[in-house]
Coordinates of C-alpha atoms in Angstrom, one line a residue:
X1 CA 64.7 -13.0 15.3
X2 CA 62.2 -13.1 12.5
X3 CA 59.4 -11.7 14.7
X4 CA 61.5 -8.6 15.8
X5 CA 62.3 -8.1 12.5
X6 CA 58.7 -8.7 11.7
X7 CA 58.0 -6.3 14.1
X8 CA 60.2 -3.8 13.4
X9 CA 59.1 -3.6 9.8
X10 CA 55.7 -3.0 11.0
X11 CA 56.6 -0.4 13.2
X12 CA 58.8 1.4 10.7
X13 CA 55.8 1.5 8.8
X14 CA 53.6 2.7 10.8
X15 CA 55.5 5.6 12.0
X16 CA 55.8 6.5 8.4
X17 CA 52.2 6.9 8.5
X18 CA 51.8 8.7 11.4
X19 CA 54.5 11.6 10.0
X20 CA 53.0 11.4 7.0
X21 CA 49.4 12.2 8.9
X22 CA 51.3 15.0 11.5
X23 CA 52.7 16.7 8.8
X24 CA 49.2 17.2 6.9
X25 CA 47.8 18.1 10.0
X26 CA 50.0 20.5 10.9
X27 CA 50.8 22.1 7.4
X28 CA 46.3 21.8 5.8
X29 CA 44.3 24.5 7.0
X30 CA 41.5 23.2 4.8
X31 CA 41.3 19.6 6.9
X32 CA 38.1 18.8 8.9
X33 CA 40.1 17.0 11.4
X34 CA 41.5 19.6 13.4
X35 CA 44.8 18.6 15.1
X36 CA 44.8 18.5 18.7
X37 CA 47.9 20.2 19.3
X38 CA 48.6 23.4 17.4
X39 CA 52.8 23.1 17.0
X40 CA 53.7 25.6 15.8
X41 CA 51.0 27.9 17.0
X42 CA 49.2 29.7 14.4
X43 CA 50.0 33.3 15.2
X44 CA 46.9 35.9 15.3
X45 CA 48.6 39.1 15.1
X46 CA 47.1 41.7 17.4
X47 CA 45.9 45.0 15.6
X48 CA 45.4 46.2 19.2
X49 CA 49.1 48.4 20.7
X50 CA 47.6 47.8 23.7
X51 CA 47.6 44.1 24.0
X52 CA 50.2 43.2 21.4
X53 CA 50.9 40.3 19.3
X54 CA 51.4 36.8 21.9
X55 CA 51.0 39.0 25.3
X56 CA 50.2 36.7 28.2
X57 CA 50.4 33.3 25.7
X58 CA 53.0 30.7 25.3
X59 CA 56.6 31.2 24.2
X60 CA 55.9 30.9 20.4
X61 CA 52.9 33.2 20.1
X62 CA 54.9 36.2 19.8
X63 CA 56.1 35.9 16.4
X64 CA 55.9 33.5 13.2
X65 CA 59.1 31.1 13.2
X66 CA 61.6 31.4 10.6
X67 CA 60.6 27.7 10.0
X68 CA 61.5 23.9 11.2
X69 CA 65.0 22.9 12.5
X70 CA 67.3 20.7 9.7
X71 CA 66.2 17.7 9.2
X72 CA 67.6 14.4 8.0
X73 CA 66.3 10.9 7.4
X74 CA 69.2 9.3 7.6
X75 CA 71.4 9.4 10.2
X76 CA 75.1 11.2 8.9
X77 CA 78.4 9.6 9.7
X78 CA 80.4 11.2 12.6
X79 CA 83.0 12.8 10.0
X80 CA 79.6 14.7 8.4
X81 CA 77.8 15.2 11.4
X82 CA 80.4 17.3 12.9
X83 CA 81.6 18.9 9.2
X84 CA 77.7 20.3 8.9
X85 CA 76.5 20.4 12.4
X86 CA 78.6 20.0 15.7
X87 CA 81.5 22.2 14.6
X88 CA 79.0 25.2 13.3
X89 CA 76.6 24.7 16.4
X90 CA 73.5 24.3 14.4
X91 CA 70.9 21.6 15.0
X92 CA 69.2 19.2 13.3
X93 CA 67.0 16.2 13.7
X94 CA 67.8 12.5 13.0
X95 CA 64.5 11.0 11.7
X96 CA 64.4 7.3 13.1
X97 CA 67.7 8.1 14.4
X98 CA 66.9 5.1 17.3
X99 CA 64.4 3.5 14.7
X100 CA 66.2 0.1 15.9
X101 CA 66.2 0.3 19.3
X102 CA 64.2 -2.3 21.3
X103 CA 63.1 0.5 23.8
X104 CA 60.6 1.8 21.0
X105 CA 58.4 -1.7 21.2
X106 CA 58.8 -3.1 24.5
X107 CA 58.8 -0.2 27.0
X108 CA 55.3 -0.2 28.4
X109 CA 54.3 0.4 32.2
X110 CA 54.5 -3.1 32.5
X111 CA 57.8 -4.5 31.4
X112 CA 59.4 -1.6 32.9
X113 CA 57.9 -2.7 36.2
X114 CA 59.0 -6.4 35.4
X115 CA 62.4 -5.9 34.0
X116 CA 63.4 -2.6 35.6
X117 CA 60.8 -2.0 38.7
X118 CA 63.4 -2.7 41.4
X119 CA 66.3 0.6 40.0
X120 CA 66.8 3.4 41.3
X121 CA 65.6 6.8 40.2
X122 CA 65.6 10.7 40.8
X123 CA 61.7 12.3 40.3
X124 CA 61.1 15.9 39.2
X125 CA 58.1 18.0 39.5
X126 CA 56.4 18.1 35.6
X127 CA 56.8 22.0 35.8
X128 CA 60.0 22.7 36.2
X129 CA 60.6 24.6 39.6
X130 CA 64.3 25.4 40.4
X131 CA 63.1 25.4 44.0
X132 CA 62.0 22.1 44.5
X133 CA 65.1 18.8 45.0
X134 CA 65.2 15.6 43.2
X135 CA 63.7 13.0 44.7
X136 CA 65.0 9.1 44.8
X137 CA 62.7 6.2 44.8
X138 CA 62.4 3.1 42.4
X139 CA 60.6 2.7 38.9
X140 CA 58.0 -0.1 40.2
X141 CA 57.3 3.0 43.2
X142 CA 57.5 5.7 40.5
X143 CA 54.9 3.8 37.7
X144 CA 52.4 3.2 40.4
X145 CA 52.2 6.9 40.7
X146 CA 53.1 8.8 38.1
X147 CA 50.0 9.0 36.6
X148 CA 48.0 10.8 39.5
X149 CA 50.6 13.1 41.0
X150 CA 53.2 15.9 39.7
X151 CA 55.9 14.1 38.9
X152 CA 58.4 12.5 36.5
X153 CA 61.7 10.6 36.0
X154 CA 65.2 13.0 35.4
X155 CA 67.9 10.4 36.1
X156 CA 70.8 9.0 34.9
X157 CA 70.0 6.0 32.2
X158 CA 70.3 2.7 34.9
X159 CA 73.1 0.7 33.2
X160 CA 70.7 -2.1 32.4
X161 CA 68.5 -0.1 30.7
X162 CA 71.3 1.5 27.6
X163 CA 70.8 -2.4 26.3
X164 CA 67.8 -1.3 24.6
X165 CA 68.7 2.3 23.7
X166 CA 70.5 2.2 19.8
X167 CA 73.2 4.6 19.8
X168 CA 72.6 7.0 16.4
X169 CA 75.7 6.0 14.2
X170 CA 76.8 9.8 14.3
X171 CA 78.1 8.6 17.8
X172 CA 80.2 5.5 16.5
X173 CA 83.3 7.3 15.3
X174 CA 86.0 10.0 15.7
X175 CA 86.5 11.4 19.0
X176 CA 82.9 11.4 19.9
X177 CA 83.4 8.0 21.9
X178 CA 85.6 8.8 23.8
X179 CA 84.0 11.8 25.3
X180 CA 80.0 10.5 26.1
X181 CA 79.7 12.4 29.1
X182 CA 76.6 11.3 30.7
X183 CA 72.8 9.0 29.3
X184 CA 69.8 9.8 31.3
X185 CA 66.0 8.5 31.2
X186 CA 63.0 11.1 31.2
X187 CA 59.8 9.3 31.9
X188 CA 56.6 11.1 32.3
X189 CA 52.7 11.1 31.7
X190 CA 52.6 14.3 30.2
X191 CA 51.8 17.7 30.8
X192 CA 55.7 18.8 31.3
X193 CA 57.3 22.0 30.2
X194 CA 60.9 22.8 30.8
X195 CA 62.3 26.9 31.3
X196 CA 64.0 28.6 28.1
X197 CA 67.7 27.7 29.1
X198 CA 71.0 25.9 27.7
X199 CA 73.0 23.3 28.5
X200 CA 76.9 22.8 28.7
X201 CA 77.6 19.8 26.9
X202 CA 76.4 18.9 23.1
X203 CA 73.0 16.7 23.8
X204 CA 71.4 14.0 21.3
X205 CA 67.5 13.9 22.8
X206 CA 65.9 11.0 21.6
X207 CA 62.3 10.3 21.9
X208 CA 61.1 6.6 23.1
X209 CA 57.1 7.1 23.4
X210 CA 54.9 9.7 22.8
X211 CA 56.0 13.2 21.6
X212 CA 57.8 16.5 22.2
X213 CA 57.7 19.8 20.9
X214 CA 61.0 21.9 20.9
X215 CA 61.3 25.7 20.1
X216 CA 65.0 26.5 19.4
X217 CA 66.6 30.0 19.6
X218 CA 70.3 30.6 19.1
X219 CA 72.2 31.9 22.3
X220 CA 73.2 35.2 20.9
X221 CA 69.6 35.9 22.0
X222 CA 69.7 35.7 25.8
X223 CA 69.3 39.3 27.0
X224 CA 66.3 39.4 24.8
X225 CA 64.7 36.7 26.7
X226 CA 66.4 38.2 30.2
X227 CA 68.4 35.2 31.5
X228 CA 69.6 35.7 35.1
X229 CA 73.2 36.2 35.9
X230 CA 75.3 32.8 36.4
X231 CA 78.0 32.0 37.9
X232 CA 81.0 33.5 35.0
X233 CA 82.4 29.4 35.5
X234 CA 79.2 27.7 34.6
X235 CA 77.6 26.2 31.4
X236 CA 74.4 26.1 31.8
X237 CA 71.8 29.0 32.1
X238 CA 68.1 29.9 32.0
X239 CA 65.6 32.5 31.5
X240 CA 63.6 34.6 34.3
X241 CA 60.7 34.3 32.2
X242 CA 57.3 32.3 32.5
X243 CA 57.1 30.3 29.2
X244 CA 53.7 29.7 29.6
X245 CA 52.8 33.1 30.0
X246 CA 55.1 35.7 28.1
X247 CA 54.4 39.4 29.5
X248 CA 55.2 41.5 26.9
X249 CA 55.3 44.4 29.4
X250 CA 57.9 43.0 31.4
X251 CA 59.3 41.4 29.0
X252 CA 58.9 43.2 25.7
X253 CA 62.1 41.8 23.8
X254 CA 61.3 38.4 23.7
X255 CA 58.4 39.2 20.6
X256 CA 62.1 39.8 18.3
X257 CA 63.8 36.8 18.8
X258 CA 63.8 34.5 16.0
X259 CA 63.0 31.0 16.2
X260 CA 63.0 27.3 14.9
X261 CA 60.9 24.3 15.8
X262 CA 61.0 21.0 15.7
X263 CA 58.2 18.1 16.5
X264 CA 59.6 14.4 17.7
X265 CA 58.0 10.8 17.2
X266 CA 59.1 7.5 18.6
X267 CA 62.5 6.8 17.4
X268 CA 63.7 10.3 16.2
X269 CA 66.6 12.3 18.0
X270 CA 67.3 16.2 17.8
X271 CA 70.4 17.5 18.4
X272 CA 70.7 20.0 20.4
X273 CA 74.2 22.2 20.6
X274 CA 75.8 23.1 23.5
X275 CA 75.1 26.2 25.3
X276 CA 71.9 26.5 22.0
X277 CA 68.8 28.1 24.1
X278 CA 65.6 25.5 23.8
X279 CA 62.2 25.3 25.3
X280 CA 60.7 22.0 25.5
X281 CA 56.8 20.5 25.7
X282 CA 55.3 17.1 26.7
X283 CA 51.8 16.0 26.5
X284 CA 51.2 12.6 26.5
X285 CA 53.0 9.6 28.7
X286 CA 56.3 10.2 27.4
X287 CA 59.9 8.5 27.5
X288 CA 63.1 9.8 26.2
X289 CA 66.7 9.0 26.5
X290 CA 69.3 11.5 26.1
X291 CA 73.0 11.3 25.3
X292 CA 75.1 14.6 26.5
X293 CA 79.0 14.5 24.9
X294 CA 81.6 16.8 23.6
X295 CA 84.2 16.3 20.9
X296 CA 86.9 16.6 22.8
X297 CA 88.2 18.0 26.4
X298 CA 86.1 21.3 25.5
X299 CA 83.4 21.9 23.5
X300 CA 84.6 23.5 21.0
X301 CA 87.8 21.2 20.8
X302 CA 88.2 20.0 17.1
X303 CA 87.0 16.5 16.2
X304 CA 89.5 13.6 15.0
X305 CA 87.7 11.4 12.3
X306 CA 89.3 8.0 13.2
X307 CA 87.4 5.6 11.6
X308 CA 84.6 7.6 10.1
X309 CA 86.1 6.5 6.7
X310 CA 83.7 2.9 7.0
X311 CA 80.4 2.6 4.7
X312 CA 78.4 0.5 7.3
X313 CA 78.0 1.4 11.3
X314 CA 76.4 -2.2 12.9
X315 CA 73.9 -1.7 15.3
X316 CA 75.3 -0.8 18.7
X317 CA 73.7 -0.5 22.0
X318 CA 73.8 2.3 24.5
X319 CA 75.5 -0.3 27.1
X320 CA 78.5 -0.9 24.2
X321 CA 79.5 2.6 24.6
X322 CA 82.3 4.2 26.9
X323 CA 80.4 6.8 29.4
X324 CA 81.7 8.7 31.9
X325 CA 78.9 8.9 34.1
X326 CA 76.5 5.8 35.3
X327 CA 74.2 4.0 37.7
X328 CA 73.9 0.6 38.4
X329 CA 71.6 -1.2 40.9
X330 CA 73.1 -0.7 44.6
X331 CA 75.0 2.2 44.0
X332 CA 74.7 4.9 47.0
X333 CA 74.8 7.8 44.4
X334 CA 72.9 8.3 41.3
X335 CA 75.6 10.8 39.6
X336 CA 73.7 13.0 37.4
X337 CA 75.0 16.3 36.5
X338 CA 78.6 15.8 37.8
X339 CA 81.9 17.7 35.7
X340 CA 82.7 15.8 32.4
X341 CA 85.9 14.4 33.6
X342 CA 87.9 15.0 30.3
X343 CA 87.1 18.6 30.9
X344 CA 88.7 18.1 34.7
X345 CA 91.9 16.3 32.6
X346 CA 91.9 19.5 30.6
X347 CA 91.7 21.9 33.4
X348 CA 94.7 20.3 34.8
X349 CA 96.7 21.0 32.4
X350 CA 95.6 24.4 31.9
X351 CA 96.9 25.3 35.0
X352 CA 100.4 24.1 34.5
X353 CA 100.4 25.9 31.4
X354 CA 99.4 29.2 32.7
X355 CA 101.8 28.4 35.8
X356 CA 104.2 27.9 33.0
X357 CA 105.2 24.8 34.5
X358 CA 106.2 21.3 33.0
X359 CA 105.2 18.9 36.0
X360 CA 102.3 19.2 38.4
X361 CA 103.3 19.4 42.0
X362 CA 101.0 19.4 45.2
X363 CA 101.1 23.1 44.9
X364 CA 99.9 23.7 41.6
X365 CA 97.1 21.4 42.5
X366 CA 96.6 23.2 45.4
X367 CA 95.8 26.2 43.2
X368 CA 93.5 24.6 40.6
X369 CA 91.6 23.3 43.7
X370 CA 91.5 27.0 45.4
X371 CA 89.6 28.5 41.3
X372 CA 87.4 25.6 41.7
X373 CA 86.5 26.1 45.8
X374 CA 85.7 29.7 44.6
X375 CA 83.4 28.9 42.3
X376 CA 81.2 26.7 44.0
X377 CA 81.2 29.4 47.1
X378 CA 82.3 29.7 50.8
X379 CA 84.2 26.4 52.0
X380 CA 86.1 25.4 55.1
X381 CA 89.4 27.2 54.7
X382 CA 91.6 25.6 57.0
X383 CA 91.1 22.5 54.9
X384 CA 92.3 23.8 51.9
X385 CA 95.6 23.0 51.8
X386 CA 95.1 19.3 53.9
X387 CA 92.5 17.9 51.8
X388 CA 94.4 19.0 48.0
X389 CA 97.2 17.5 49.1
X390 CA 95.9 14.5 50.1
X391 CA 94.0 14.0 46.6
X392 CA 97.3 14.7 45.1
X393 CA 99.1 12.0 46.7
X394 CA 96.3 8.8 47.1
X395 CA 94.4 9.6 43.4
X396 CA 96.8 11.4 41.6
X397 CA 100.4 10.9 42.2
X398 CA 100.1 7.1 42.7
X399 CA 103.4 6.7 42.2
X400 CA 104.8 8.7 45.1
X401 CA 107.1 10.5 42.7
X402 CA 106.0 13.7 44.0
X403 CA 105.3 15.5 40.6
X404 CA 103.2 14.8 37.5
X405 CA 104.7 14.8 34.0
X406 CA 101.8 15.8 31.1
X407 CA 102.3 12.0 29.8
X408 CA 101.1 11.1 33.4
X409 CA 97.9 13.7 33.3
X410 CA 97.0 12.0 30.6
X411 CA 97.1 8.7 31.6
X412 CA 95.3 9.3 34.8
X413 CA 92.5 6.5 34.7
X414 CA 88.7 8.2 34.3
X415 CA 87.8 6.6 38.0
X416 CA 91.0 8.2 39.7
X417 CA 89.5 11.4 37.9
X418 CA 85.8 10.9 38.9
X419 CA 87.1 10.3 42.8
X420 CA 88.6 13.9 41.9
X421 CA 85.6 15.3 40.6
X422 CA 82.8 14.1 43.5
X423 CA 85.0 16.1 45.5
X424 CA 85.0 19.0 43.9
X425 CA 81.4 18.6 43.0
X426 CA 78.4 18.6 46.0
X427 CA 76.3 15.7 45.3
X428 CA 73.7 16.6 42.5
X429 CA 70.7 14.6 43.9
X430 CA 69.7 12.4 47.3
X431 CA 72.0 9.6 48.6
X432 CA 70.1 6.3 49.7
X433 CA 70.5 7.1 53.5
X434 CA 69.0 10.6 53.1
X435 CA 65.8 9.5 50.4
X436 CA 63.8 9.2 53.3
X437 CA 64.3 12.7 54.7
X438 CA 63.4 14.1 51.1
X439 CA 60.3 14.7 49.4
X440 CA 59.4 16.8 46.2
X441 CA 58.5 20.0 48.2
X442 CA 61.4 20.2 49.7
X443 CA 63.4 24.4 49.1
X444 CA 66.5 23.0 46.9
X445 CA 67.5 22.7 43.4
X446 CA 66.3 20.9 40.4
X447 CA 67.0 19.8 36.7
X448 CA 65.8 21.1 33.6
X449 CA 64.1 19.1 30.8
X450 CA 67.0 19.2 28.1

């Protein structure tokens, strides 16, 4: 115990110094040490109307930012955190916010190889291509690769693993714990850039090893940076747009949009509101683990403070805290990406309401499971009305009453709900018997770097 602690004071104070020394680099322009990453670009503004200001460069180039996103060096309570951030939508980072996590001094190539080699995970191409699938194969596999090909680790946080992930206190209260949707692991050796898109649930992106570069632009912003048409049901979106290479001919709207930044060390955590537009950079080997969650059923749902009212939050672990969505060693699926299933509880009984019903009968399932069969596209018909009805009866109604009271919706257990939601949901990456039919050219879908 005294050499982690021993340890941990000596990393504390080392990353002290490197901020210190980022933050002169970025901010002296009289230094003789250049920096060797220019974040946030220094902006030459083109005198030239035929080649203006950023055309053909990286997002960022096309206009100054309005300056760094919130900042904080201690991590808020839950109460405060939602008071001044979650509730407004407006991000912030958590300096150190996983200071304490074991992650930060013992995950090198080689102890994930020892402790973890033999868990499952899904691989993504660096640059993100919505055209290319997931691929599943194991960390030891992954690490003896990673470094010479395109490619890099998007998966669900293996249960084993959250033991050495801190969980920031802002987590540790109020209705936040009860609605940690998903954890996953990034792992890559650099050189990754994600598209300009959002998310659907609230995300708290903490950085393990090296560093990451975020520019962050407020939704209200996405015609001006020409995001495709979604499905009118879905959370999530992203931009048409090359973010390495902005076109200001094609594109000429993007040069008004206003931005932030933000730069993140070992230990610190941004968060990053739901459905907030984001662009995100890698450059060195770098690990992160993210935490997506709402406040409640919906994302905008309003937060209960039970038990934000303590002075002192004790350390707590990733694998302490109630998630929806996990992987563990053995399992045929690695479910990533799947319905939070509060929002499924939710959905439930926002069809008996608009029904104007008091009790939930095969029928009214029957309907809820018809909105959801049109939004994911053409299914087999003729088992619509077999294969509702048998849901209703073996994971919902498992009391053969033939109806469901709201007091019973809401008692449902989350694994009766999550047998609900798998099959409403396509799987969202390769099964173990179909890994070997895969590879990471393959024409399907992919994940985004959050």
């Amino acid at each position: 115990m005294l050499d982690f602690n021993r340890n941990f004071l000596i990393r504390k104070l080392s990353m002290a110094i490197s901020f210190v020394t980022f933050a002169f680099l970025k901010t002296s322009t009289a230094s003789s040490v250049p920096s060797p990453i220019q974040f946030p670009p220094i902006i030459g503004i083109s005198q030239n109307e035929q080649f203006p200001t950023g055309h053909l460069q990286p997002l960022g180039y096309q206009r100054v930012p309005d300056g760094p996103v919130k900042e904080y060096f201690d991590v808020l309570r839950g109460d405060l955190f939602w008071e001044k951030h979650v509730g407004k939508g407006i991000p912030l980072v958590f300096r150190q916010g996983i200071g304490e996590s074991p992650a930060l001094f013992t995950w090198t190539d080689d102890h994930l190889k020892d402790k973890y080699g033999d868990l499952d995970v899904l691989i993504e191409l660096k640059q993100e291509n919505r055209s290319h699938p997931p691929r599943r194969m194991t960390i030891a596999e992954f690490l003896s690769r990673y470094e010479e090909e395109d490619m890099y680790i998007v998966t669900v946080l293996p249960d084993p693993m959250r033991r050495d992930v801190q969980v920031p206190t802002c987590l540790l209260c109020g209705t936040f714990l009860d609605y940690v949707h998903e954890t996953n692991f990034w792992m890559s050796s650099g050189g990754t850039r994600s598209v300009i898109h959002y998310d659907a649930d609230h995300n708290l992106h903490c950085l393990v090893t090296g560093r990451k570069d975020f520019i962050m632009m407020e939704k209200k912003y996405y015609t001006d940076l020409y995001f495709l048409e979604k499905n009118q049901h879905s959370g999530s979106g992203f931009s048409e747009i090359d973010p390495n290479r902005i076109n200001l001919f094609e594109h000429p709207n993007v040069a008004n949009v206003p931005w932030t930044y933000a730069t993140l060390l070992p230990g610190d955590c941004i968060y990053i509101p739901a459905e907030y537009i984001h662009q995100v950079r890698s450059y060195n080997r770098t690990i992160s683990a993210t935490i997506l969650f709402t406040s409640g059923p919906l994302v905008g749902a309003p937060f209960e403070p039970k038990g934000c009212n303590r002075e002192h939050f004790e350390y707590t672990p990733l694998s302490e805290l109630k998630v929806h969505w996990t992987y563990k060693k053995g399992d045929r699926l690695i479910e990533m990406g799947y319905m939070n299933v509060e929002v499924l509880r939710y959905s439930i009984l926002a069809t008996m309401k608009e029904r104007n019903e008091d009790v939930l009968t095969k029928y009214t399932f029957l309907d809820l499971w018809q909105q959801q069969e049109d939004r994911e596209g053409d299914h087999d018909k003729d088992k619509l009305s077999e294969e509702p009805f048998k849901i209703f009866h073996q994971l919902l109604d498992t009391e053969r009453k033939g109806f469901l009271t709201k007091q019973d919706i809401l008692t449902i257990t989350h694994e009766n709900l999550k047998k609900v939601a798998r099959l409403l949901d396509p799987p969202h990456g390769p099964v173990v018997k179909e890994e070997e039919e895969n590879s990471l050219n393959e024409d399907t879908g992919s994940h985004e770097e959050l």
